mmCIF file of C-alpha atoms in Angstrom:
data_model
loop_
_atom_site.group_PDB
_atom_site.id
_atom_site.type_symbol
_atom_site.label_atom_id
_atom_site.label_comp_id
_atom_site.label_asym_id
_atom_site.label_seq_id
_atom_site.Cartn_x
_atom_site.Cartn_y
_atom_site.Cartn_z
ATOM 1 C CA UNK A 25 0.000 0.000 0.000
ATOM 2 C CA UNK A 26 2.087 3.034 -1.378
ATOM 3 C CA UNK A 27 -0.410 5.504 -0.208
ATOM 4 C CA UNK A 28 -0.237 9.120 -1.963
ATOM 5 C CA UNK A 29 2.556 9.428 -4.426
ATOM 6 C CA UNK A 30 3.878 11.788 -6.403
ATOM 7 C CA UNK A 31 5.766 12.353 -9.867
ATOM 8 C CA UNK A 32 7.961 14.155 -10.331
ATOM 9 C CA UNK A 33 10.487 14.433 -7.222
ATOM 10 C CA UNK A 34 12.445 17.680 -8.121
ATOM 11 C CA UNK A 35 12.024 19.380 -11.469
ATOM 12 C CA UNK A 36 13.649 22.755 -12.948
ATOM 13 C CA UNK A 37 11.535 24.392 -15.778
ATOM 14 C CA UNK A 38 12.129 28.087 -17.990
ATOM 15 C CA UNK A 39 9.257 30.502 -17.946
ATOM 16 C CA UNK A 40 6.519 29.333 -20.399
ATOM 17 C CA UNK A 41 7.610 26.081 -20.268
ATOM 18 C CA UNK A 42 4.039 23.748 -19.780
ATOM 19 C CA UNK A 43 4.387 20.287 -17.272
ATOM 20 C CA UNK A 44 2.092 17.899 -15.673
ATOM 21 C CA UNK A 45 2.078 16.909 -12.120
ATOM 22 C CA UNK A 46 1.483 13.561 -11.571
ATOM 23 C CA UNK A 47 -0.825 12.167 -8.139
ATOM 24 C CA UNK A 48 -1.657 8.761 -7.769
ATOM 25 C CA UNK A 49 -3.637 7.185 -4.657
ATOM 26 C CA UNK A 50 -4.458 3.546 -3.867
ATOM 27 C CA UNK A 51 -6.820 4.273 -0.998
ATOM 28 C CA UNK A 52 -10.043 4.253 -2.775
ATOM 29 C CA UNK A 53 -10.029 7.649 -1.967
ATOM 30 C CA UNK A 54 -13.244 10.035 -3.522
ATOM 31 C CA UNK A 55 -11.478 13.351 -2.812
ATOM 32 C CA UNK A 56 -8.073 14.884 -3.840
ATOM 33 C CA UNK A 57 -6.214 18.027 -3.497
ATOM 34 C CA UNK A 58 -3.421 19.822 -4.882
ATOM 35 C CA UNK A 59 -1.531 22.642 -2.668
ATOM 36 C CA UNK A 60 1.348 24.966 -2.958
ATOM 37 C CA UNK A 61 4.049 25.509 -0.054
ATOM 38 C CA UNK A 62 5.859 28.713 -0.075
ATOM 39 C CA UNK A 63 8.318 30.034 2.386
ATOM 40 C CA UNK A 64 6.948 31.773 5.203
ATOM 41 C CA UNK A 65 3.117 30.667 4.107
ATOM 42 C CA UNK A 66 0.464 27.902 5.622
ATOM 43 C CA UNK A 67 -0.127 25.434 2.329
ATOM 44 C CA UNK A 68 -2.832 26.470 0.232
ATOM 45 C CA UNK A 69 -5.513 25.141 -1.956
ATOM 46 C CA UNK A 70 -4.725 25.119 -5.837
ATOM 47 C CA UNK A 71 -7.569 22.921 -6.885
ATOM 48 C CA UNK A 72 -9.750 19.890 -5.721
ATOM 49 C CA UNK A 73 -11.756 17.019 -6.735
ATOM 50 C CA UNK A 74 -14.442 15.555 -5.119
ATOM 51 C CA UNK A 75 -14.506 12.388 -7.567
ATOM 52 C CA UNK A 76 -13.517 11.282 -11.173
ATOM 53 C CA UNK A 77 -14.020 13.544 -13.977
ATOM 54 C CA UNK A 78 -15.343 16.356 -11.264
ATOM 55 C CA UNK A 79 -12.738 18.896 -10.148
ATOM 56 C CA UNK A 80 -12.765 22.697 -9.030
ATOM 57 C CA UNK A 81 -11.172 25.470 -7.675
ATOM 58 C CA UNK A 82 -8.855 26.239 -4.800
ATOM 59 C CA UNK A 83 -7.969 29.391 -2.935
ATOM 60 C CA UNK A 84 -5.200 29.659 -6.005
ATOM 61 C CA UNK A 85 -6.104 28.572 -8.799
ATOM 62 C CA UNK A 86 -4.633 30.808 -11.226
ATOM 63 C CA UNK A 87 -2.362 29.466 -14.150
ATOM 64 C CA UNK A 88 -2.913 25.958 -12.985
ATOM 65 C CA UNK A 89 -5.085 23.427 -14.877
ATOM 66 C CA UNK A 90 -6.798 19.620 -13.107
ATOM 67 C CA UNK A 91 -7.622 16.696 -14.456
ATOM 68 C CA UNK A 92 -9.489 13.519 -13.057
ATOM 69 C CA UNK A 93 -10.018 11.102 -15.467
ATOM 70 C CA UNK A 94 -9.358 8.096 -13.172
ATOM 71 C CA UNK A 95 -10.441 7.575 -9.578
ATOM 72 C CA UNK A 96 -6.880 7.114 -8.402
ATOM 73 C CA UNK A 97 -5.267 9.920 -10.080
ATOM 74 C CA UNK A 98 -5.071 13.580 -10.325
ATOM 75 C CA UNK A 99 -3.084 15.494 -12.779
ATOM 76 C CA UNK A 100 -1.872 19.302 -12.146
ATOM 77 C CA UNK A 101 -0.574 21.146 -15.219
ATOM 78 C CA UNK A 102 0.780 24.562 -15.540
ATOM 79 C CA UNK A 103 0.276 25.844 -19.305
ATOM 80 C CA UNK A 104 3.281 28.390 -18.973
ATOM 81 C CA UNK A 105 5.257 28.478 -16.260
ATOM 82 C CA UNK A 106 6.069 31.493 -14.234
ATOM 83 C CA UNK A 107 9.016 31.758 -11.764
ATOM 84 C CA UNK A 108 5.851 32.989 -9.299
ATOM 85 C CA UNK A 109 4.722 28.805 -9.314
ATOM 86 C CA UNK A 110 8.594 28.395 -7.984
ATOM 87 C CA UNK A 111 6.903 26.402 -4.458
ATOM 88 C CA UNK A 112 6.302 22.753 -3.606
ATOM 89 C CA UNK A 113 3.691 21.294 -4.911
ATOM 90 C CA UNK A 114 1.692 18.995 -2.150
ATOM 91 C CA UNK A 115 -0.730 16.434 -3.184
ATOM 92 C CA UNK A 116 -3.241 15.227 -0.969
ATOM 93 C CA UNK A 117 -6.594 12.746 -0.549
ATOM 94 C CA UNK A 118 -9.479 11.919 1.447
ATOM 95 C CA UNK A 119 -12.173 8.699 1.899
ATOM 96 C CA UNK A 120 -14.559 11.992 2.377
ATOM 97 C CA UNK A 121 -15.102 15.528 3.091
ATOM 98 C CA UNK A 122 -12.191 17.567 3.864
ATOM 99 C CA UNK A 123 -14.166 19.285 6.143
ATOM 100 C CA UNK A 124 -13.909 16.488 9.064
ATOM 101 C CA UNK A 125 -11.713 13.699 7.195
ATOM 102 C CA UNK A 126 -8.047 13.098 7.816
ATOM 103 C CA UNK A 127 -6.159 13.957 4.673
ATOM 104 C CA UNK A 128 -3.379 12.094 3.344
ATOM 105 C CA UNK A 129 -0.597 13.974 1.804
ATOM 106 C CA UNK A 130 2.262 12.930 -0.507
ATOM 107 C CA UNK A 131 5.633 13.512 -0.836
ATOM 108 C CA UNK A 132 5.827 16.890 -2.469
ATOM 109 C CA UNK A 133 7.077 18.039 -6.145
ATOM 110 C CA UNK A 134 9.740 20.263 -5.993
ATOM 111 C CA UNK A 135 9.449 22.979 -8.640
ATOM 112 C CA UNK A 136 11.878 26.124 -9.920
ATOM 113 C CA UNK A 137 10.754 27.902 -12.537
ATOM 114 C CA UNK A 138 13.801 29.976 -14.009
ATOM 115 C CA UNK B 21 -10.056 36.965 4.416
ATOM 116 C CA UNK B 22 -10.049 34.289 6.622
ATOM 117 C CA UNK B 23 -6.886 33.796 8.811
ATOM 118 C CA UNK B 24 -5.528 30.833 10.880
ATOM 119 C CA UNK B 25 -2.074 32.252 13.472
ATOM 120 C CA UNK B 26 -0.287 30.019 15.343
ATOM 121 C CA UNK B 27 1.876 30.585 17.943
ATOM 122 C CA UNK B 28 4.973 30.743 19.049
ATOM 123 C CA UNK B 29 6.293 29.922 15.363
ATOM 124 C CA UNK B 30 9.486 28.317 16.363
ATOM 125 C CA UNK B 31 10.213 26.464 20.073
ATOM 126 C CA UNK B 32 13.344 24.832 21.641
ATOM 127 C CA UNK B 33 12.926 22.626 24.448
ATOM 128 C CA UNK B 34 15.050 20.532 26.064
ATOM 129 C CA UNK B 35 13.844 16.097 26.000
ATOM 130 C CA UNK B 36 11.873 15.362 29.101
ATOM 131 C CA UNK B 37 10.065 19.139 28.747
ATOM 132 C CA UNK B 38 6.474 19.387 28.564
ATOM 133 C CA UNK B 39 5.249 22.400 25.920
ATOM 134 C CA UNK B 40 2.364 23.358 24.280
ATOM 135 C CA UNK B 41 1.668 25.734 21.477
ATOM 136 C CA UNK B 42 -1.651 27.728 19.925
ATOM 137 C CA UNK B 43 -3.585 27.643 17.112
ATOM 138 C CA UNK B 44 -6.132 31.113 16.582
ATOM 139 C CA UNK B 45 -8.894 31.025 13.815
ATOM 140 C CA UNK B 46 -12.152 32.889 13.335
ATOM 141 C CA UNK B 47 -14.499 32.098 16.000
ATOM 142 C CA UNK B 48 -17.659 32.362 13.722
ATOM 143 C CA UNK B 49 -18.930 29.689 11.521
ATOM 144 C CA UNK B 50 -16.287 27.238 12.900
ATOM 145 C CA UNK B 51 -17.105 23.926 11.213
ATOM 146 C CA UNK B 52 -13.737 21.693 12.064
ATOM 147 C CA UNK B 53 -9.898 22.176 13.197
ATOM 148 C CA UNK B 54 -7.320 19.835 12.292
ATOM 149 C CA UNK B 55 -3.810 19.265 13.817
ATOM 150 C CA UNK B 56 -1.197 18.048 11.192
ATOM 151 C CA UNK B 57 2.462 16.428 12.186
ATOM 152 C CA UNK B 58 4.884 17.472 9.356
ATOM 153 C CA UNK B 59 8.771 16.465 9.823
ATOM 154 C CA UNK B 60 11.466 17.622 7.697
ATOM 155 C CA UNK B 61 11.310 15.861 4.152
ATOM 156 C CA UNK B 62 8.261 13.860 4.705
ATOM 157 C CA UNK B 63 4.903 14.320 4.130
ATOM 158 C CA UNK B 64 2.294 16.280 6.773
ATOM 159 C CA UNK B 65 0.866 13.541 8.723
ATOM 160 C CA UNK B 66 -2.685 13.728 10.836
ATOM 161 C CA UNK B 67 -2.898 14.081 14.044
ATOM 162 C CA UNK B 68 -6.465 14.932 15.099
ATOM 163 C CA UNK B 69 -9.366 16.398 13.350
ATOM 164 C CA UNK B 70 -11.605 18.170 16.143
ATOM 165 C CA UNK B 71 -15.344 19.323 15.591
ATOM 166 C CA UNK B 72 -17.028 20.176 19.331
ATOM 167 C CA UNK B 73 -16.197 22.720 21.453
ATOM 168 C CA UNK B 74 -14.830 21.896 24.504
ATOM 169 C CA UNK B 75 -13.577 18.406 22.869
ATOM 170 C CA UNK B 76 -10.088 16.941 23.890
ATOM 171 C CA UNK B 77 -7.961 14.231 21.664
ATOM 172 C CA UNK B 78 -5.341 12.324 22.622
ATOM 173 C CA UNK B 79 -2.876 10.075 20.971
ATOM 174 C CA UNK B 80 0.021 9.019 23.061
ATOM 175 C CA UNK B 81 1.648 11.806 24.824
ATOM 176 C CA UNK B 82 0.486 14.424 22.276
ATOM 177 C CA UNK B 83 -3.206 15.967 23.184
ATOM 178 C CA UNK B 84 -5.396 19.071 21.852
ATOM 179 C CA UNK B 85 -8.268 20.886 23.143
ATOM 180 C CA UNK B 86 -10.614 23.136 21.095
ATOM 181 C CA UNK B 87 -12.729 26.258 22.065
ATOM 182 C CA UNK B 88 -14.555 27.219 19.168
ATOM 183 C CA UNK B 89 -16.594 29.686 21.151
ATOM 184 C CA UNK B 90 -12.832 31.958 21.704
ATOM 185 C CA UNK B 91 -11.715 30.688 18.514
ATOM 186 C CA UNK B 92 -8.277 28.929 20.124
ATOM 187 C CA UNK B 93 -7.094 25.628 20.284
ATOM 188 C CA UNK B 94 -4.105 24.122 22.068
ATOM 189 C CA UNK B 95 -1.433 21.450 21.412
ATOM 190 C CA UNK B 96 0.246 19.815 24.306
ATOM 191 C CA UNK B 97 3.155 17.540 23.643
ATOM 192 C CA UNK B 98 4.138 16.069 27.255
ATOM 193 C CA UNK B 99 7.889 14.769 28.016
ATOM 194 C CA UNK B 100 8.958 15.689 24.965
ATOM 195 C CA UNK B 101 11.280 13.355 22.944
ATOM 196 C CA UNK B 102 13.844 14.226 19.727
ATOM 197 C CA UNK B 103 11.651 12.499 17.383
ATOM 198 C CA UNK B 104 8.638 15.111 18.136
ATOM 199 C CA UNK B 105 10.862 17.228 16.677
ATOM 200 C CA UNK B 106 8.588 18.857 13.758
ATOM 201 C CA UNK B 107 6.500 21.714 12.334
ATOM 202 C CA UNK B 108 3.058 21.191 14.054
ATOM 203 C CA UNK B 109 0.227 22.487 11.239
ATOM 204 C CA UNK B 110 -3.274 23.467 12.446
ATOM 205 C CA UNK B 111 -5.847 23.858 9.504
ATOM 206 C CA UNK B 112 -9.501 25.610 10.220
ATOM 207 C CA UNK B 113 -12.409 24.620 8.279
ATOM 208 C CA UNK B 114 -15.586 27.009 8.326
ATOM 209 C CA UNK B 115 -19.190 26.484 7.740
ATOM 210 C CA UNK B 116 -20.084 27.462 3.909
ATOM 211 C CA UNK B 117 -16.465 26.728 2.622
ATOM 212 C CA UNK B 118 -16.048 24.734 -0.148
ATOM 213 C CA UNK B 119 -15.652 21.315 0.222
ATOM 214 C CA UNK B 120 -12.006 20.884 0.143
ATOM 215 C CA UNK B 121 -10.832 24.163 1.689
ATOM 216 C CA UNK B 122 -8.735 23.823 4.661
ATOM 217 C CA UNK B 123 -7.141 26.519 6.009
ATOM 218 C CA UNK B 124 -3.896 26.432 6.958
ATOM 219 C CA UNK B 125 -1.675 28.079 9.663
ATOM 220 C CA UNK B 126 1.917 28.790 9.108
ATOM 221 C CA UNK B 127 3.083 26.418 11.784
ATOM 222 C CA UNK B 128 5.091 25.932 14.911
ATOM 223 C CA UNK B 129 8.339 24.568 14.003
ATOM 224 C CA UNK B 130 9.223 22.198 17.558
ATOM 225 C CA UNK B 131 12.927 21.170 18.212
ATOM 226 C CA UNK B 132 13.739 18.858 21.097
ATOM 227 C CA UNK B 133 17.383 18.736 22.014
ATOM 228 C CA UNK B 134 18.317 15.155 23.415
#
Protein backbone atom coordinates (compact mmCIF):
# COMPACT_ATOMS: atom_id res chain seq x y z
CA UNK A 1 0.00 0.00 0.00
CA UNK A 2 2.09 3.03 -1.38
CA UNK A 3 -0.41 5.50 -0.21
CA UNK A 4 -0.24 9.12 -1.96
CA UNK A 5 2.56 9.43 -4.43
CA UNK A 6 3.88 11.79 -6.40
CA UNK A 7 5.77 12.35 -9.87
CA UNK A 8 7.96 14.15 -10.33
CA UNK A 9 10.49 14.43 -7.22
CA UNK A 10 12.44 17.68 -8.12
CA UNK A 11 12.02 19.38 -11.47
CA UNK A 12 13.65 22.76 -12.95
CA UNK A 13 11.54 24.39 -15.78
CA UNK A 14 12.13 28.09 -17.99
CA UNK A 15 9.26 30.50 -17.95
CA UNK A 16 6.52 29.33 -20.40
CA UNK A 17 7.61 26.08 -20.27
CA UNK A 18 4.04 23.75 -19.78
CA UNK A 19 4.39 20.29 -17.27
CA UNK A 20 2.09 17.90 -15.67
CA UNK A 21 2.08 16.91 -12.12
CA UNK A 22 1.48 13.56 -11.57
CA UNK A 23 -0.82 12.17 -8.14
CA UNK A 24 -1.66 8.76 -7.77
CA UNK A 25 -3.64 7.19 -4.66
CA UNK A 26 -4.46 3.55 -3.87
CA UNK A 27 -6.82 4.27 -1.00
CA UNK A 28 -10.04 4.25 -2.77
CA UNK A 29 -10.03 7.65 -1.97
CA UNK A 30 -13.24 10.03 -3.52
CA UNK A 31 -11.48 13.35 -2.81
CA UNK A 32 -8.07 14.88 -3.84
CA UNK A 33 -6.21 18.03 -3.50
CA UNK A 34 -3.42 19.82 -4.88
CA UNK A 35 -1.53 22.64 -2.67
CA UNK A 36 1.35 24.97 -2.96
CA UNK A 37 4.05 25.51 -0.05
CA UNK A 38 5.86 28.71 -0.08
CA UNK A 39 8.32 30.03 2.39
CA UNK A 40 6.95 31.77 5.20
CA UNK A 41 3.12 30.67 4.11
CA UNK A 42 0.46 27.90 5.62
CA UNK A 43 -0.13 25.43 2.33
CA UNK A 44 -2.83 26.47 0.23
CA UNK A 45 -5.51 25.14 -1.96
CA UNK A 46 -4.73 25.12 -5.84
CA UNK A 47 -7.57 22.92 -6.88
CA UNK A 48 -9.75 19.89 -5.72
CA UNK A 49 -11.76 17.02 -6.74
CA UNK A 50 -14.44 15.55 -5.12
CA UNK A 51 -14.51 12.39 -7.57
CA UNK A 52 -13.52 11.28 -11.17
CA UNK A 53 -14.02 13.54 -13.98
CA UNK A 54 -15.34 16.36 -11.26
CA UNK A 55 -12.74 18.90 -10.15
CA UNK A 56 -12.77 22.70 -9.03
CA UNK A 57 -11.17 25.47 -7.68
CA UNK A 58 -8.85 26.24 -4.80
CA UNK A 59 -7.97 29.39 -2.93
CA UNK A 60 -5.20 29.66 -6.01
CA UNK A 61 -6.10 28.57 -8.80
CA UNK A 62 -4.63 30.81 -11.23
CA UNK A 63 -2.36 29.47 -14.15
CA UNK A 64 -2.91 25.96 -12.99
CA UNK A 65 -5.09 23.43 -14.88
CA UNK A 66 -6.80 19.62 -13.11
CA UNK A 67 -7.62 16.70 -14.46
CA UNK A 68 -9.49 13.52 -13.06
CA UNK A 69 -10.02 11.10 -15.47
CA UNK A 70 -9.36 8.10 -13.17
CA UNK A 71 -10.44 7.57 -9.58
CA UNK A 72 -6.88 7.11 -8.40
CA UNK A 73 -5.27 9.92 -10.08
CA UNK A 74 -5.07 13.58 -10.33
CA UNK A 75 -3.08 15.49 -12.78
CA UNK A 76 -1.87 19.30 -12.15
CA UNK A 77 -0.57 21.15 -15.22
CA UNK A 78 0.78 24.56 -15.54
CA UNK A 79 0.28 25.84 -19.30
CA UNK A 80 3.28 28.39 -18.97
CA UNK A 81 5.26 28.48 -16.26
CA UNK A 82 6.07 31.49 -14.23
CA UNK A 83 9.02 31.76 -11.76
CA UNK A 84 5.85 32.99 -9.30
CA UNK A 85 4.72 28.80 -9.31
CA UNK A 86 8.59 28.39 -7.98
CA UNK A 87 6.90 26.40 -4.46
CA UNK A 88 6.30 22.75 -3.61
CA UNK A 89 3.69 21.29 -4.91
CA UNK A 90 1.69 19.00 -2.15
CA UNK A 91 -0.73 16.43 -3.18
CA UNK A 92 -3.24 15.23 -0.97
CA UNK A 93 -6.59 12.75 -0.55
CA UNK A 94 -9.48 11.92 1.45
CA UNK A 95 -12.17 8.70 1.90
CA UNK A 96 -14.56 11.99 2.38
CA UNK A 97 -15.10 15.53 3.09
CA UNK A 98 -12.19 17.57 3.86
CA UNK A 99 -14.17 19.29 6.14
CA UNK A 100 -13.91 16.49 9.06
CA UNK A 101 -11.71 13.70 7.20
CA UNK A 102 -8.05 13.10 7.82
CA UNK A 103 -6.16 13.96 4.67
CA UNK A 104 -3.38 12.09 3.34
CA UNK A 105 -0.60 13.97 1.80
CA UNK A 106 2.26 12.93 -0.51
CA UNK A 107 5.63 13.51 -0.84
CA UNK A 108 5.83 16.89 -2.47
CA UNK A 109 7.08 18.04 -6.15
CA UNK A 110 9.74 20.26 -5.99
CA UNK A 111 9.45 22.98 -8.64
CA UNK A 112 11.88 26.12 -9.92
CA UNK A 113 10.75 27.90 -12.54
CA UNK A 114 13.80 29.98 -14.01
CA UNK B 1 -10.06 36.96 4.42
CA UNK B 2 -10.05 34.29 6.62
CA UNK B 3 -6.89 33.80 8.81
CA UNK B 4 -5.53 30.83 10.88
CA UNK B 5 -2.07 32.25 13.47
CA UNK B 6 -0.29 30.02 15.34
CA UNK B 7 1.88 30.59 17.94
CA UNK B 8 4.97 30.74 19.05
CA UNK B 9 6.29 29.92 15.36
CA UNK B 10 9.49 28.32 16.36
CA UNK B 11 10.21 26.46 20.07
CA UNK B 12 13.34 24.83 21.64
CA UNK B 13 12.93 22.63 24.45
CA UNK B 14 15.05 20.53 26.06
CA UNK B 15 13.84 16.10 26.00
CA UNK B 16 11.87 15.36 29.10
CA UNK B 17 10.06 19.14 28.75
CA UNK B 18 6.47 19.39 28.56
CA UNK B 19 5.25 22.40 25.92
CA UNK B 20 2.36 23.36 24.28
CA UNK B 21 1.67 25.73 21.48
CA UNK B 22 -1.65 27.73 19.93
CA UNK B 23 -3.59 27.64 17.11
CA UNK B 24 -6.13 31.11 16.58
CA UNK B 25 -8.89 31.03 13.81
CA UNK B 26 -12.15 32.89 13.34
CA UNK B 27 -14.50 32.10 16.00
CA UNK B 28 -17.66 32.36 13.72
CA UNK B 29 -18.93 29.69 11.52
CA UNK B 30 -16.29 27.24 12.90
CA UNK B 31 -17.10 23.93 11.21
CA UNK B 32 -13.74 21.69 12.06
CA UNK B 33 -9.90 22.18 13.20
CA UNK B 34 -7.32 19.83 12.29
CA UNK B 35 -3.81 19.26 13.82
CA UNK B 36 -1.20 18.05 11.19
CA UNK B 37 2.46 16.43 12.19
CA UNK B 38 4.88 17.47 9.36
CA UNK B 39 8.77 16.47 9.82
CA UNK B 40 11.47 17.62 7.70
CA UNK B 41 11.31 15.86 4.15
CA UNK B 42 8.26 13.86 4.70
CA UNK B 43 4.90 14.32 4.13
CA UNK B 44 2.29 16.28 6.77
CA UNK B 45 0.87 13.54 8.72
CA UNK B 46 -2.69 13.73 10.84
CA UNK B 47 -2.90 14.08 14.04
CA UNK B 48 -6.46 14.93 15.10
CA UNK B 49 -9.37 16.40 13.35
CA UNK B 50 -11.61 18.17 16.14
CA UNK B 51 -15.34 19.32 15.59
CA UNK B 52 -17.03 20.18 19.33
CA UNK B 53 -16.20 22.72 21.45
CA UNK B 54 -14.83 21.90 24.50
CA UNK B 55 -13.58 18.41 22.87
CA UNK B 56 -10.09 16.94 23.89
CA UNK B 57 -7.96 14.23 21.66
CA UNK B 58 -5.34 12.32 22.62
CA UNK B 59 -2.88 10.07 20.97
CA UNK B 60 0.02 9.02 23.06
CA UNK B 61 1.65 11.81 24.82
CA UNK B 62 0.49 14.42 22.28
CA UNK B 63 -3.21 15.97 23.18
CA UNK B 64 -5.40 19.07 21.85
CA UNK B 65 -8.27 20.89 23.14
CA UNK B 66 -10.61 23.14 21.10
CA UNK B 67 -12.73 26.26 22.07
CA UNK B 68 -14.55 27.22 19.17
CA UNK B 69 -16.59 29.69 21.15
CA UNK B 70 -12.83 31.96 21.70
CA UNK B 71 -11.72 30.69 18.51
CA UNK B 72 -8.28 28.93 20.12
CA UNK B 73 -7.09 25.63 20.28
CA UNK B 74 -4.10 24.12 22.07
CA UNK B 75 -1.43 21.45 21.41
CA UNK B 76 0.25 19.82 24.31
CA UNK B 77 3.16 17.54 23.64
CA UNK B 78 4.14 16.07 27.25
CA UNK B 79 7.89 14.77 28.02
CA UNK B 80 8.96 15.69 24.96
CA UNK B 81 11.28 13.35 22.94
CA UNK B 82 13.84 14.23 19.73
CA UNK B 83 11.65 12.50 17.38
CA UNK B 84 8.64 15.11 18.14
CA UNK B 85 10.86 17.23 16.68
CA UNK B 86 8.59 18.86 13.76
CA UNK B 87 6.50 21.71 12.33
CA UNK B 88 3.06 21.19 14.05
CA UNK B 89 0.23 22.49 11.24
CA UNK B 90 -3.27 23.47 12.45
CA UNK B 91 -5.85 23.86 9.50
CA UNK B 92 -9.50 25.61 10.22
CA UNK B 93 -12.41 24.62 8.28
CA UNK B 94 -15.59 27.01 8.33
CA UNK B 95 -19.19 26.48 7.74
CA UNK B 96 -20.08 27.46 3.91
CA UNK B 97 -16.46 26.73 2.62
CA UNK B 98 -16.05 24.73 -0.15
CA UNK B 99 -15.65 21.32 0.22
CA UNK B 100 -12.01 20.88 0.14
CA UNK B 101 -10.83 24.16 1.69
CA UNK B 102 -8.74 23.82 4.66
CA UNK B 103 -7.14 26.52 6.01
CA UNK B 104 -3.90 26.43 6.96
CA UNK B 105 -1.67 28.08 9.66
CA UNK B 106 1.92 28.79 9.11
CA UNK B 107 3.08 26.42 11.78
CA UNK B 108 5.09 25.93 14.91
CA UNK B 109 8.34 24.57 14.00
CA UNK B 110 9.22 22.20 17.56
CA UNK B 111 12.93 21.17 18.21
CA UNK B 112 13.74 18.86 21.10
CA UNK B 113 17.38 18.74 22.01
CA UNK B 114 18.32 15.16 23.41
Amino acid sequence: NAGVTQTPKFRVLKTGQSMTLLCAQDMNHEYMYWYRQDPGMGLRLIHYSVGEGTTAKGEVPDGYNVSRLKKQNFLLGLESAAPSQTSVYFCASSWGQGHVETQYFGPGTRLLVL
Amino acid sequence: ILNVEQSPQSLHVQEGDSTNFTCSFPSSNFYALHWYRWETAKSPEALFVMTLNGDEKKKGRISATLNTKEGYSYLYIKGSQPEDSATYLCAFVNYGGSQGNLIFGKGTKLSVKP
